[in-house]
């Protein structure tokens, strides 16, 4: 029996572990994949306060070490559900765990195209975040794959930094807000390839080009680029928790900055919850908030 079980060892989950341990609570962090979460895909972060520049792996390692040094237990397991009884039962593939409070910090996953070698190129020329990685391509030629609101934001930002932005859009039109579309179309250094699919990646260790196919003519071309940004949406993986932590239409757990869900004792922190900005700094803020609220509830006198 733990005071707090945290699902996910990304920045939100590890911060929650640090705060809960410092408040004297017993803590178990369960991680299904890699300690550190999405940030481990980022070769270089330049917007996390305290470090002018740091690799995602190093930042994740430091967070993990801090949580472990404070006495948090950390284990590998994929959580497939939570049951709400006298205690919360967290159901993993390997075991069942009991806790008085649960913090879901399961993050979100940027949608992939599912092409060969895609995972290897992520962080090596293939990115999901212009705010995070755009500066690495200053003065260069980048591609943005996607044509909705997220893609339009990325295009606007990248067109201020890069010499050229080529947009690869599968449809014959852009699908975001008209005001944003107008701003994108007004940018002289933005070229849009409509009705075009990215069907392959080129490069040895780092991405050097995209293989494109026009869906109307069937013509195949190669586009040489310095980098490419996938902007085809994110997909949270919150279905295992939906019964106790209701989701919005996009699959994010409905929770505000308090990180509380409608189920007492169940909290949602970081990229997995409804929020405007998904960054390490905002995930860390959520981890602190969720842990402090969980501790407050655990310490509240019984009614
Ligand atoms: C390539 C890349 C570059 C980025 N660069 C930057 C940057 O420069 N600056 C910045 O601020 N942000 C950046 N980000 C975004 C940042 O990494 C995320 O906002 C942040 O990691 C969110 O933290 P989180 O803890 O909420 O979720 P995540 O980091 O997604 O961590 C969630 C963890 O939960 C685990 N998990 C999920 N489901 C389960 C389950 N059922 N059972 C057990 N474990 C589970 C996952 O495996 C994962 O490890 C970048 C993201 C990417 C992909």
Short mmCIF file of N, CA and C in Angstrom, two decimals, residues 83-249:
data_model
loop_
_atom_site.label_atom_id
_atom_site.label_comp_id
_atom_site.label_asym_id
_atom_site.label_seq_id
_atom_site.Cartn_x
_atom_site.Cartn_y
_atom_site.Cartn_z
N UNK A 83 -9.02 0.87 -10.30
CA UNK A 83 -10.32 0.57 -9.66
C UNK A 83 -10.45 1.44 -8.42
N UNK A 84 -11.67 1.89 -8.19
CA UNK A 84 -11.92 2.80 -7.08
C UNK A 84 -12.72 2.07 -6.02
N UNK A 85 -12.10 1.75 -4.90
CA UNK A 85 -12.83 1.14 -3.79
C UNK A 85 -12.48 1.89 -2.54
N UNK A 86 -12.28 1.14 -1.45
CA UNK A 86 -11.83 1.81 -0.22
C UNK A 86 -10.48 2.48 -0.50
N UNK A 87 -9.64 1.75 -1.27
CA UNK A 87 -8.38 2.30 -1.76
C UNK A 87 -8.46 2.34 -3.27
N UNK A 88 -7.46 2.95 -3.89
CA UNK A 88 -7.37 2.90 -5.35
C UNK A 88 -6.51 1.68 -5.69
N UNK A 89 -7.00 0.86 -6.60
CA UNK A 89 -6.20 -0.27 -7.08
C UNK A 89 -5.73 0.05 -8.49
N UNK A 90 -4.42 0.10 -8.66
CA UNK A 90 -3.83 0.36 -9.97
C UNK A 90 -3.48 -1.00 -10.58
N UNK A 91 -4.05 -1.25 -11.75
CA UNK A 91 -3.87 -2.57 -12.36
C UNK A 91 -2.78 -2.47 -13.42
N UNK A 92 -1.70 -3.19 -13.17
CA UNK A 92 -0.61 -3.22 -14.15
C UNK A 92 -0.60 -4.55 -14.88
N UNK A 93 0.19 -4.63 -15.94
CA UNK A 93 0.31 -5.91 -16.65
C UNK A 93 1.00 -6.94 -15.78
N UNK A 94 1.91 -6.46 -14.89
CA UNK A 94 2.70 -7.38 -14.07
C UNK A 94 2.11 -7.62 -12.69
N UNK A 95 1.39 -6.63 -12.15
CA UNK A 95 0.91 -6.75 -10.77
C UNK A 95 -0.23 -5.76 -10.53
N UNK A 96 -0.86 -5.91 -9.35
CA UNK A 96 -1.86 -4.93 -8.91
C UNK A 96 -1.25 -4.18 -7.73
N UNK A 97 -1.49 -2.88 -7.66
CA UNK A 97 -0.87 -2.05 -6.63
C UNK A 97 -1.98 -1.26 -5.95
N UNK A 98 -1.81 -1.00 -4.64
CA UNK A 98 -2.83 -0.25 -3.90
C UNK A 98 -2.27 1.09 -3.45
N UNK A 99 -3.13 2.11 -3.48
CA UNK A 99 -2.69 3.44 -3.07
C UNK A 99 -3.87 4.21 -2.51
N UNK A 100 -3.54 5.26 -1.73
CA UNK A 100 -4.59 6.13 -1.23
C UNK A 100 -4.91 7.23 -2.24
N UNK A 101 -3.95 7.56 -3.08
CA UNK A 101 -4.18 8.55 -4.15
C UNK A 101 -3.39 8.13 -5.39
N UNK A 102 -3.91 8.52 -6.55
CA UNK A 102 -3.25 8.18 -7.81
C UNK A 102 -3.09 9.46 -8.64
N UNK A 103 -1.89 9.66 -9.15
CA UNK A 103 -1.65 10.77 -10.08
C UNK A 103 -1.38 10.18 -11.45
N UNK A 104 -2.25 10.49 -12.40
CA UNK A 104 -2.05 10.01 -13.78
C UNK A 104 -1.17 11.06 -14.48
N UNK A 105 0.00 10.65 -14.91
CA UNK A 105 0.92 11.56 -15.62
C UNK A 105 1.41 10.83 -16.87
N UNK A 106 0.43 10.36 -17.65
CA UNK A 106 0.72 9.44 -18.76
C UNK A 106 1.10 10.15 -20.05
N UNK A 107 1.13 11.48 -20.04
CA UNK A 107 1.64 12.23 -21.19
C UNK A 107 0.77 12.11 -22.43
N UNK A 108 1.39 12.37 -23.54
CA UNK A 108 0.72 12.27 -24.83
C UNK A 108 1.78 11.89 -25.84
N UNK A 109 1.31 11.38 -26.94
CA UNK A 109 2.24 10.89 -27.96
C UNK A 109 1.94 11.65 -29.24
N UNK A 110 2.97 12.24 -29.84
CA UNK A 110 2.75 12.90 -31.13
C UNK A 110 2.44 11.83 -32.16
N UNK A 111 1.42 12.11 -32.97
CA UNK A 111 1.07 11.13 -34.01
C UNK A 111 2.22 10.96 -34.98
N UNK A 112 2.45 9.75 -35.37
CA UNK A 112 3.47 9.42 -36.36
C UNK A 112 2.80 9.06 -37.68
N UNK A 113 3.60 9.04 -38.76
CA UNK A 113 3.08 8.57 -40.04
C UNK A 113 3.17 7.06 -40.15
N UNK A 114 4.01 6.47 -39.32
CA UNK A 114 4.15 5.01 -39.35
C UNK A 114 5.07 4.53 -40.46
N UNK A 115 5.99 5.39 -40.91
CA UNK A 115 6.89 5.03 -42.01
C UNK A 115 8.16 4.36 -41.49
N UNK A 116 8.84 3.58 -42.34
CA UNK A 116 10.08 2.93 -41.90
C UNK A 116 11.10 3.95 -41.40
N UNK A 117 11.83 3.62 -40.38
CA UNK A 117 12.93 4.38 -39.76
C UNK A 117 12.46 5.68 -39.09
N UNK A 118 11.14 5.84 -38.94
CA UNK A 118 10.62 7.09 -38.37
C UNK A 118 11.15 7.35 -36.96
N UNK A 119 11.10 6.30 -36.11
CA UNK A 119 11.54 6.49 -34.71
C UNK A 119 13.01 6.90 -34.67
N UNK A 120 13.82 6.36 -35.58
CA UNK A 120 15.26 6.68 -35.57
C UNK A 120 15.50 8.13 -35.97
N UNK A 121 14.65 8.69 -36.80
CA UNK A 121 14.86 10.08 -37.25
C UNK A 121 14.32 11.10 -36.24
N UNK A 122 13.47 10.66 -35.30
CA UNK A 122 12.94 11.61 -34.32
C UNK A 122 14.10 12.11 -33.47
N UNK A 123 14.28 13.43 -33.45
CA UNK A 123 15.43 14.01 -32.75
C UNK A 123 16.66 14.08 -33.64
N UNK A 124 16.59 13.52 -34.83
CA UNK A 124 17.69 13.56 -35.80
C UNK A 124 17.18 14.13 -37.12
N UNK A 125 16.57 15.30 -37.03
CA UNK A 125 16.04 15.95 -38.22
C UNK A 125 14.54 15.92 -38.29
N UNK A 126 13.92 15.02 -37.53
CA UNK A 126 12.46 14.94 -37.52
C UNK A 126 11.99 15.38 -36.14
N UNK A 127 11.13 16.39 -36.12
CA UNK A 127 10.72 16.99 -34.85
C UNK A 127 9.21 17.13 -34.80
N UNK A 128 8.71 17.44 -33.59
CA UNK A 128 7.28 17.65 -33.42
C UNK A 128 6.99 19.07 -32.91
N UNK A 129 8.01 19.89 -32.72
CA UNK A 129 7.79 21.11 -31.93
C UNK A 129 8.68 22.23 -32.42
N UNK A 130 8.07 23.21 -33.14
CA UNK A 130 8.86 24.32 -33.67
C UNK A 130 9.37 25.22 -32.55
N UNK A 131 8.57 25.40 -31.49
CA UNK A 131 9.02 26.22 -30.36
C UNK A 131 10.30 25.60 -29.78
N UNK A 132 10.31 24.26 -29.71
CA UNK A 132 11.45 23.57 -29.09
C UNK A 132 12.66 23.52 -30.03
N UNK A 133 12.43 23.15 -31.29
CA UNK A 133 13.54 22.78 -32.17
C UNK A 133 13.74 23.69 -33.38
N UNK A 134 12.83 24.66 -33.58
CA UNK A 134 12.91 25.51 -34.78
C UNK A 134 14.25 26.21 -34.92
N UNK A 135 14.81 26.67 -33.79
CA UNK A 135 16.06 27.44 -33.85
C UNK A 135 17.22 26.64 -34.43
N UNK A 136 17.14 25.31 -34.36
CA UNK A 136 18.23 24.48 -34.90
C UNK A 136 18.29 24.58 -36.43
N UNK A 137 17.22 25.08 -37.04
CA UNK A 137 17.17 25.12 -38.52
C UNK A 137 17.18 26.56 -39.04
N UNK A 138 17.70 27.47 -38.22
CA UNK A 138 17.75 28.87 -38.60
C UNK A 138 18.40 29.03 -39.97
N UNK A 139 17.72 29.73 -40.89
CA UNK A 139 18.27 29.97 -42.22
C UNK A 139 18.20 28.77 -43.14
N UNK A 140 17.62 27.68 -42.69
CA UNK A 140 17.58 26.47 -43.51
C UNK A 140 16.23 26.25 -44.19
N UNK A 141 16.09 25.07 -44.78
CA UNK A 141 14.85 24.68 -45.47
C UNK A 141 14.20 23.54 -44.68
N UNK A 142 13.01 23.79 -44.19
CA UNK A 142 12.32 22.74 -43.44
C UNK A 142 10.97 22.42 -44.10
N UNK A 143 10.47 21.25 -43.79
CA UNK A 143 9.12 20.86 -44.23
C UNK A 143 8.23 20.75 -43.00
N UNK A 144 6.98 21.12 -43.18
CA UNK A 144 5.97 20.87 -42.14
C UNK A 144 4.96 19.91 -42.74
N UNK A 145 4.74 18.79 -42.09
CA UNK A 145 3.77 17.80 -42.59
C UNK A 145 2.48 17.99 -41.80
N UNK A 146 1.42 18.42 -42.50
CA UNK A 146 0.14 18.68 -41.85
C UNK A 146 -0.41 20.02 -42.31
N UNK A 147 -1.71 20.20 -42.14
CA UNK A 147 -2.33 21.45 -42.62
C UNK A 147 -3.43 21.97 -41.73
N UNK A 148 -3.49 21.48 -40.48
CA UNK A 148 -4.50 21.96 -39.54
C UNK A 148 -3.93 23.08 -38.67
N UNK A 149 -4.66 23.42 -37.60
CA UNK A 149 -4.25 24.56 -36.77
C UNK A 149 -2.85 24.41 -36.19
N UNK A 150 -2.52 23.19 -35.69
CA UNK A 150 -1.18 23.00 -35.11
C UNK A 150 -0.12 23.24 -36.17
N UNK A 151 -0.34 22.69 -37.36
CA UNK A 151 0.63 22.86 -38.45
C UNK A 151 0.75 24.33 -38.82
N UNK A 152 -0.36 25.04 -38.86
CA UNK A 152 -0.32 26.46 -39.25
C UNK A 152 0.52 27.26 -38.26
N UNK A 153 0.37 26.95 -36.98
CA UNK A 153 1.18 27.64 -35.96
C UNK A 153 2.66 27.36 -36.18
N UNK A 154 2.97 26.10 -36.46
CA UNK A 154 4.37 25.71 -36.68
C UNK A 154 4.93 26.42 -37.92
N UNK A 155 4.10 26.49 -38.97
CA UNK A 155 4.55 27.12 -40.23
C UNK A 155 4.86 28.60 -39.98
N UNK A 156 3.95 29.29 -39.27
CA UNK A 156 4.15 30.73 -39.03
C UNK A 156 5.44 30.95 -38.26
N UNK A 157 5.67 30.14 -37.24
CA UNK A 157 6.88 30.32 -36.44
C UNK A 157 8.13 30.00 -37.26
N UNK A 158 8.09 28.88 -37.97
CA UNK A 158 9.28 28.45 -38.72
C UNK A 158 9.59 29.41 -39.88
N UNK A 159 8.54 30.00 -40.47
CA UNK A 159 8.79 30.90 -41.60
C UNK A 159 9.49 32.18 -41.16
N UNK A 160 9.49 32.45 -39.84
CA UNK A 160 10.24 33.61 -39.35
C UNK A 160 11.71 33.26 -39.10
N UNK A 161 11.99 31.98 -38.94
CA UNK A 161 13.34 31.55 -38.58
C UNK A 161 14.08 30.99 -39.81
N UNK A 162 13.32 30.28 -40.65
CA UNK A 162 13.96 29.51 -41.74
C UNK A 162 13.90 30.29 -43.05
N UNK A 163 14.80 29.91 -43.93
CA UNK A 163 14.81 30.56 -45.24
C UNK A 163 13.60 30.09 -46.06
N UNK A 164 13.24 28.82 -45.93
CA UNK A 164 12.09 28.29 -46.68
C UNK A 164 11.35 27.23 -45.88
N UNK A 165 10.02 27.27 -45.99
CA UNK A 165 9.19 26.23 -45.36
C UNK A 165 8.31 25.61 -46.44
N UNK A 166 8.44 24.31 -46.63
CA UNK A 166 7.56 23.61 -47.58
C UNK A 166 6.54 22.82 -46.76
N UNK A 167 5.28 23.05 -47.08
CA UNK A 167 4.20 22.40 -46.35
C UNK A 167 3.72 21.20 -47.15
N UNK A 168 3.65 20.04 -46.51
CA UNK A 168 3.18 18.82 -47.17
C UNK A 168 1.79 18.52 -46.60
N UNK A 169 0.77 18.76 -47.42
CA UNK A 169 -0.61 18.62 -46.93
C UNK A 169 -1.32 17.56 -47.76
N UNK A 170 -1.91 16.59 -47.08
CA UNK A 170 -2.54 15.47 -47.81
C UNK A 170 -3.81 15.89 -48.56
N UNK A 171 -4.47 16.95 -48.08
CA UNK A 171 -5.71 17.40 -48.71
C UNK A 171 -5.43 18.49 -49.76
N UNK A 172 -6.48 18.88 -50.48
CA UNK A 172 -6.32 19.91 -51.52
C UNK A 172 -6.49 21.32 -50.94
N UNK A 173 -6.58 21.39 -49.61
CA UNK A 173 -6.76 22.69 -48.94
C UNK A 173 -6.20 22.58 -47.53
N UNK A 174 -6.01 23.74 -46.89
CA UNK A 174 -5.60 23.74 -45.48
C UNK A 174 -6.85 23.71 -44.62
N UNK A 175 -6.76 23.12 -43.45
CA UNK A 175 -8.00 22.88 -42.69
C UNK A 175 -8.11 23.72 -41.41
N UNK A 176 -7.16 24.58 -41.12
CA UNK A 176 -7.21 25.34 -39.88
C UNK A 176 -8.12 26.56 -39.97
N UNK A 177 -7.98 27.46 -38.99
CA UNK A 177 -8.77 28.70 -38.97
C UNK A 177 -8.39 29.58 -40.15
N UNK A 178 -9.43 30.25 -40.74
CA UNK A 178 -9.18 31.05 -41.95
C UNK A 178 -8.16 32.16 -41.70
N UNK A 179 -8.23 32.80 -40.52
CA UNK A 179 -7.30 33.91 -40.25
C UNK A 179 -5.86 33.41 -40.28
N UNK A 180 -5.64 32.23 -39.74
CA UNK A 180 -4.28 31.66 -39.72
C UNK A 180 -3.87 31.24 -41.14
N UNK A 181 -4.84 30.67 -41.87
CA UNK A 181 -4.53 30.27 -43.26
C UNK A 181 -4.10 31.50 -44.06
N UNK A 182 -4.83 32.61 -43.87
CA UNK A 182 -4.50 33.84 -44.62
C UNK A 182 -3.09 34.29 -44.28
N UNK A 183 -2.74 34.21 -43.02
CA UNK A 183 -1.39 34.65 -42.61
C UNK A 183 -0.33 33.75 -43.24
N UNK A 184 -0.62 32.45 -43.27
CA UNK A 184 0.35 31.51 -43.87
C UNK A 184 0.49 31.78 -45.37
N UNK A 185 -0.64 31.97 -46.05
CA UNK A 185 -0.59 32.18 -47.51
C UNK A 185 0.13 33.48 -47.87
N UNK A 186 0.17 34.41 -46.93
CA UNK A 186 0.83 35.70 -47.19
C UNK A 186 2.35 35.62 -47.03
N UNK A 187 2.84 34.52 -46.50
CA UNK A 187 4.30 34.40 -46.28
C UNK A 187 5.00 34.01 -47.58
N UNK A 188 5.91 34.86 -48.03
CA UNK A 188 6.57 34.62 -49.32
C UNK A 188 7.46 33.38 -49.29
N UNK A 189 7.97 33.01 -48.14
CA UNK A 189 8.91 31.87 -48.09
C UNK A 189 8.22 30.55 -47.76
N UNK A 190 6.87 30.52 -47.87
CA UNK A 190 6.13 29.28 -47.61
C UNK A 190 5.58 28.73 -48.93
N UNK A 191 5.94 27.48 -49.23
CA UNK A 191 5.37 26.82 -50.41
C UNK A 191 4.50 25.66 -49.93
N UNK A 192 3.31 25.55 -50.50
CA UNK A 192 2.41 24.48 -50.04
C UNK A 192 2.26 23.43 -51.14
N UNK A 193 2.55 22.20 -50.80
CA UNK A 193 2.31 21.08 -51.73
C UNK A 193 1.00 20.42 -51.30
N UNK A 194 -0.08 20.77 -52.00
CA UNK A 194 -1.39 20.20 -51.68
C UNK A 194 -1.50 18.76 -52.22
N UNK A 195 -2.48 18.05 -51.73
CA UNK A 195 -2.76 16.68 -52.20
C UNK A 195 -1.48 15.85 -52.27
N UNK A 196 -0.67 16.00 -51.24
CA UNK A 196 0.64 15.34 -51.26
C UNK A 196 0.86 14.56 -49.97
N UNK A 197 1.31 13.34 -50.13
CA UNK A 197 1.59 12.50 -48.97
C UNK A 197 3.09 12.36 -48.80
N UNK A 198 3.54 12.33 -47.55
CA UNK A 198 4.93 11.94 -47.29
C UNK A 198 4.91 10.42 -47.17
N UNK A 199 5.65 9.75 -48.06
CA UNK A 199 5.59 8.28 -48.08
C UNK A 199 6.91 7.63 -47.68
N UNK A 200 7.91 8.47 -47.35
CA UNK A 200 9.19 7.89 -46.93
C UNK A 200 10.15 8.96 -46.46
N UNK A 201 11.16 8.51 -45.71
CA UNK A 201 12.20 9.41 -45.22
C UNK A 201 13.52 9.02 -45.86
N UNK A 202 14.38 10.06 -46.10
CA UNK A 202 15.72 9.81 -46.65
C UNK A 202 16.77 10.29 -45.68
N UNK A 203 17.93 9.65 -45.69
CA UNK A 203 19.04 10.06 -44.84
C UNK A 203 19.69 8.83 -44.22
N UNK A 204 20.96 8.98 -43.85
CA UNK A 204 21.67 7.87 -43.20
C UNK A 204 21.37 7.92 -41.71
N UNK A 205 22.09 8.80 -40.98
CA UNK A 205 21.82 8.93 -39.54
C UNK A 205 20.81 10.03 -39.27
N UNK A 206 20.89 11.11 -40.07
CA UNK A 206 19.96 12.23 -39.87
C UNK A 206 19.09 12.39 -41.12
N UNK A 207 17.93 12.96 -40.93
CA UNK A 207 16.99 13.14 -42.04
C UNK A 207 17.55 14.15 -43.04
N UNK A 208 17.53 13.79 -44.31
CA UNK A 208 18.00 14.73 -45.34
C UNK A 208 16.93 15.01 -46.39
N UNK A 209 15.85 14.23 -46.39
CA UNK A 209 14.83 14.46 -47.41
C UNK A 209 13.57 13.66 -47.15
N UNK A 210 12.52 14.07 -47.88
CA UNK A 210 11.23 13.39 -47.78
C UNK A 210 10.86 12.83 -49.14
N UNK A 211 10.29 11.65 -49.18
CA UNK A 211 9.75 11.09 -50.42
C UNK A 211 8.26 11.46 -50.45
N UNK A 212 7.85 12.13 -51.50
CA UNK A 212 6.47 12.64 -51.58
C UNK A 212 5.73 11.98 -52.74
N UNK A 213 4.40 11.83 -52.55
CA UNK A 213 3.57 11.33 -53.65
C UNK A 213 2.33 12.19 -53.79
N UNK A 214 2.12 12.71 -55.00
CA UNK A 214 0.93 13.50 -55.27
C UNK A 214 -0.25 12.55 -55.46
N UNK A 215 -1.31 12.76 -54.66
CA UNK A 215 -2.43 11.81 -54.70
C UNK A 215 -3.30 11.99 -55.94
N UNK A 216 -3.18 13.12 -56.64
CA UNK A 216 -3.99 13.32 -57.86
C UNK A 216 -3.29 12.78 -59.10
N UNK A 217 -1.97 13.03 -59.19
CA UNK A 217 -1.24 12.61 -60.39
C UNK A 217 -0.48 11.30 -60.18
N UNK A 218 -0.25 10.96 -58.92
CA UNK A 218 0.55 9.76 -58.61
C UNK A 218 2.04 10.01 -58.71
N UNK A 219 2.44 11.26 -59.07
CA UNK A 219 3.87 11.56 -59.27
C UNK A 219 4.63 11.46 -57.95
N UNK A 220 5.81 10.83 -58.00
CA UNK A 220 6.67 10.71 -56.81
C UNK A 220 7.86 11.64 -56.97
N UNK A 221 8.16 12.39 -55.90
CA UNK A 221 9.31 13.28 -55.93
C UNK A 221 10.07 13.16 -54.61
N UNK A 222 11.29 13.70 -54.61
CA UNK A 222 12.05 13.76 -53.36
C UNK A 222 12.27 15.23 -53.04
N UNK A 223 12.06 15.58 -51.78
CA UNK A 223 12.26 16.96 -51.34
C UNK A 223 13.44 16.97 -50.36
N UNK A 224 14.51 17.66 -50.74
CA UNK A 224 15.67 17.74 -49.83
C UNK A 224 15.37 18.80 -48.77
N UNK A 225 15.54 18.44 -47.50
CA UNK A 225 15.28 19.38 -46.41
C UNK A 225 16.36 19.25 -45.33
N UNK A 226 16.48 20.32 -44.54
CA UNK A 226 17.39 20.26 -43.38
C UNK A 226 16.69 19.62 -42.19
N UNK A 227 15.36 19.73 -42.18
CA UNK A 227 14.60 19.13 -41.09
C UNK A 227 13.13 19.09 -41.46
N UNK A 228 12.37 18.29 -40.74
CA UNK A 228 10.92 18.22 -41.00
C UNK A 228 10.18 18.16 -39.67
N UNK A 229 9.00 18.79 -39.67
CA UNK A 229 8.18 18.83 -38.46
C UNK A 229 6.87 18.10 -38.73
N UNK A 230 6.61 17.09 -37.91
CA UNK A 230 5.34 16.36 -38.03
C UNK A 230 4.30 17.10 -37.20
N UNK A 231 3.26 17.58 -37.86
CA UNK A 231 2.22 18.35 -37.15
C UNK A 231 0.86 17.77 -37.51
N UNK A 232 0.70 16.50 -37.20
CA UNK A 232 -0.55 15.80 -37.54
C UNK A 232 -1.29 15.41 -36.27
N UNK A 233 -1.03 16.17 -35.20
CA UNK A 233 -1.79 15.99 -33.97
C UNK A 233 -1.09 15.13 -32.94
N UNK A 234 -1.64 15.15 -31.75
CA UNK A 234 -1.12 14.29 -30.68
C UNK A 234 -2.22 13.32 -30.27
N UNK A 235 -1.81 12.21 -29.73
CA UNK A 235 -2.80 11.25 -29.26
C UNK A 235 -2.46 10.83 -27.84
N UNK A 236 -3.25 11.30 -26.89
CA UNK A 236 -3.04 10.84 -25.52
C UNK A 236 -3.41 9.37 -25.43
N UNK A 237 -2.89 8.72 -24.40
CA UNK A 237 -3.17 7.28 -24.24
C UNK A 237 -3.92 7.09 -22.92
N UNK A 238 -5.07 7.77 -22.82
CA UNK A 238 -5.77 7.83 -21.54
C UNK A 238 -6.94 6.86 -21.40
N UNK A 239 -7.18 6.05 -22.41
CA UNK A 239 -8.36 5.17 -22.35
C UNK A 239 -8.39 4.28 -21.10
N UNK A 240 -7.23 3.76 -20.64
CA UNK A 240 -7.30 2.90 -19.44
C UNK A 240 -7.83 3.62 -18.20
N UNK A 241 -7.84 4.95 -18.22
CA UNK A 241 -8.22 5.69 -17.02
C UNK A 241 -9.60 6.35 -17.16
N UNK A 242 -10.22 6.20 -18.34
CA UNK A 242 -11.40 7.00 -18.69
C UNK A 242 -12.58 6.79 -17.73
N UNK A 243 -12.69 5.60 -17.15
CA UNK A 243 -13.85 5.33 -16.29
C UNK A 243 -13.84 6.23 -15.06
N UNK A 244 -12.66 6.55 -14.54
CA UNK A 244 -12.57 7.37 -13.33
C UNK A 244 -12.12 8.79 -13.60
N UNK A 245 -11.54 9.02 -14.77
CA UNK A 245 -11.04 10.36 -15.12
C UNK A 245 -11.57 10.70 -16.51
N UNK A 246 -12.76 11.33 -16.56
CA UNK A 246 -13.41 11.57 -17.85
C UNK A 246 -12.52 12.34 -18.84
N UNK A 247 -12.67 11.98 -20.12
CA UNK A 247 -11.83 12.56 -21.18
C UNK A 247 -12.63 13.55 -22.00
N UNK A 248 -11.94 14.50 -22.64
CA UNK A 248 -12.62 15.37 -23.61
C UNK A 248 -12.66 14.64 -24.96
N UNK A 249 -13.21 15.32 -25.97
CA UNK A 249 -13.41 14.65 -27.25
C UNK A 249 -12.09 14.24 -27.90
#
